[in-house]
């Protein structure tokens, strides 16, 4: 059982109701939340893990938000003007924006944040490649001057896929983009209480009393971010039975990713009266196996294609989410997943016949490629149930294919640190790992980091596939939707041949929360505004 704790530490009592008659101090309104993973570091640009993005949406704000139709809408800005045949964009910030350190948000903060983020993010890199200059016109006005038009500017600034463009003070944004910042200061609806951060145990956030929400209705990361809690606490509880007991007793309010074996429990009897199981991310989670393209055995594309031949997506998704459904969705699993989200405009059936579910054919391909019996260092994160389940299925499959599997099991933070290593296997390197992306991450080539083929600058695994990059450029330069779709289809054809990663299926992850919480927004990521208790 989760240990009960006193939650008023550091919170001031309310002022006196009248002279000579002290009011009774009211306990702060606290939302207690269990995220899917521990937060390894607080830098939203260097850390592409979802948990870093989710943390950042409490602390920071964006120039543009993304509504639930995936359309960008002004957030920190009043609006913009486009001039010079699409090559000059002038943005005006809303009045009164202020960082948590009480300094005003200025154009120079936005420019510095864009530069730092753009060095790390795939979409941002495309933007910076077209930037001639960025200039602060006044404290509230700045310009992005381009050497070529960039029609997807607002989609770029509003993206909800990692890494998102969050605006931080210039002094933090000037930190080298390959060095983690050690202080989380934004202008968002909550303030990070850094001295209460206990890695692996708890994070805490206090309501930002100076935050001025927009006046529109909230829609995903756009609109009015109205907060109804004085404090948000993230409790890191990797043990599912402990988190389950805490949710049922009311010691926590919201568990982001309960394990599949608990769905039936939460949907019957006394638990069902107090707990709601709901799917708030309708784009689902897409599983992938990411091979290391710079080291044997997966530096050989024939070996990567052999994995495609062997894979049976439903095996992975059954291990991850089980066969039980929830209200509104009888089966949480999907197979037949290619290189783009199935509901996206880029989705197609091209190359899907490469997913043959044929172990014997895969063994023959592995033998022909000269990789039978080769060592495979497979990284696993045991503190993430979905990744652990997928990895165990994968380890068994790779063993039956004929690899010599060395399974290295750690926590997620350690895995993220190790996957950055480009050392040989005998010096702490790695061969592959399993993970998941939101469907919106695989929506189009701009947000799709794992399909990139730009070598050393790519996401860990570092594939060098110039043909993929050429088609990505074609998508950015496409004159219409038909041309965009054609580029996406060609990217899928190339991907099934070169295999930047192996798609392992898709599932819908329910969340679970106490029924006395209302106003929870649908979308991606989990959002902490508009929610109230009662």
PDB file of C-alpha atoms in Angstrom, residues 289-298 375-380 404-410 414-433 460-462:
ATOM      1  CA  UNK A 289      11.725  -2.591 -32.639  1.00  0.00           C
ATOM      2  CA  UNK A 290      14.616  -0.202 -33.192  1.00  0.00           C
ATOM      3  CA  UNK A 291      17.795  -1.876 -34.497  1.00  0.00           C
ATOM      4  CA  UNK A 292      21.235  -0.302 -34.222  1.00  0.00           C
ATOM      5  CA  UNK A 293      22.225   0.320 -37.843  1.00  0.00           C
ATOM      6  CA  UNK A 294      25.851   1.024 -36.937  1.00  0.00           C
ATOM      7  CA  UNK A 295      26.726  -2.365 -35.415  1.00  0.00           C
ATOM      8  CA  UNK A 296      26.392  -6.029 -36.331  1.00  0.00           C
ATOM      9  CA  UNK A 297      24.106  -7.836 -36.774  1.00  0.00           C
ATOM     10  CA  UNK A 298      21.679  -5.083 -37.828  1.00  0.00           C
ATOM     11  CA  UNK A 375      25.282 -12.050 -30.671  1.00  0.00           C
ATOM     12  CA  UNK A 376      22.374  -9.634 -30.200  1.00  0.00           C
ATOM     13  CA  UNK A 377      22.414  -7.264 -27.198  1.00  0.00           C
ATOM     14  CA  UNK A 378      18.762  -6.495 -26.509  1.00  0.00           C
ATOM     15  CA  UNK A 379      17.968  -3.652 -24.089  1.00  0.00           C
ATOM     16  CA  UNK A 380      14.915  -3.953 -21.843  1.00  0.00           C
ATOM     17  CA  UNK A 404      22.505 -15.486 -29.585  1.00  0.00           C
ATOM     18  CA  UNK A 405      20.426 -13.114 -27.442  1.00  0.00           C
ATOM     19  CA  UNK A 406      22.001 -11.187 -24.579  1.00  0.00           C
ATOM     20  CA  UNK A 407      19.058  -9.609 -22.718  1.00  0.00           C
ATOM     21  CA  UNK A 408      20.094  -6.561 -20.664  1.00  0.00           C
ATOM     22  CA  UNK A 409      17.294  -5.576 -18.271  1.00  0.00           C
ATOM     23  CA  UNK A 410      17.407  -2.242 -16.450  1.00  0.00           C
ATOM     24  CA  UNK A 414      19.229   3.552 -17.732  1.00  0.00           C
ATOM     25  CA  UNK A 415      18.054   2.225 -21.089  1.00  0.00           C
ATOM     26  CA  UNK A 416      17.675   5.771 -22.454  1.00  0.00           C
ATOM     27  CA  UNK A 417      21.203   6.594 -21.309  1.00  0.00           C
ATOM     28  CA  UNK A 418      22.705   3.427 -22.789  1.00  0.00           C
ATOM     29  CA  UNK A 419      20.960   3.704 -26.141  1.00  0.00           C
ATOM     30  CA  UNK A 420      22.852   6.972 -26.707  1.00  0.00           C
ATOM     31  CA  UNK A 421      26.118   4.978 -26.768  1.00  0.00           C
ATOM     32  CA  UNK A 422      27.702   4.223 -30.135  1.00  0.00           C
ATOM     33  CA  UNK A 423      30.312   1.902 -28.650  1.00  0.00           C
ATOM     34  CA  UNK A 424      30.834  -1.624 -30.006  1.00  0.00           C
ATOM     35  CA  UNK A 425      28.913  -4.411 -28.271  1.00  0.00           C
ATOM     36  CA  UNK A 426      31.971  -5.498 -26.305  1.00  0.00           C
ATOM     37  CA  UNK A 427      32.349  -1.959 -24.949  1.00  0.00           C
ATOM     38  CA  UNK A 428      28.812  -1.385 -23.683  1.00  0.00           C
ATOM     39  CA  UNK A 429      27.050  -0.988 -27.015  1.00  0.00           C
ATOM     40  CA  UNK A 430      23.709  -2.442 -28.016  1.00  0.00           C
ATOM     41  CA  UNK A 431      21.879  -4.112 -30.900  1.00  0.00           C
ATOM     42  CA  UNK A 432      18.257  -3.067 -30.454  1.00  0.00           C
ATOM     43  CA  UNK A 433      15.366  -2.157 -28.174  1.00  0.00           C
ATOM     44  CA  UNK A 460      19.354   6.390 -31.623  1.00  0.00           C
ATOM     45  CA  UNK A 461      19.823   3.570 -34.085  1.00  0.00           C
ATOM     46  CA  UNK A 462      21.234   6.093 -36.571  1.00  0.00           C
TER      47      UNK A 462
END
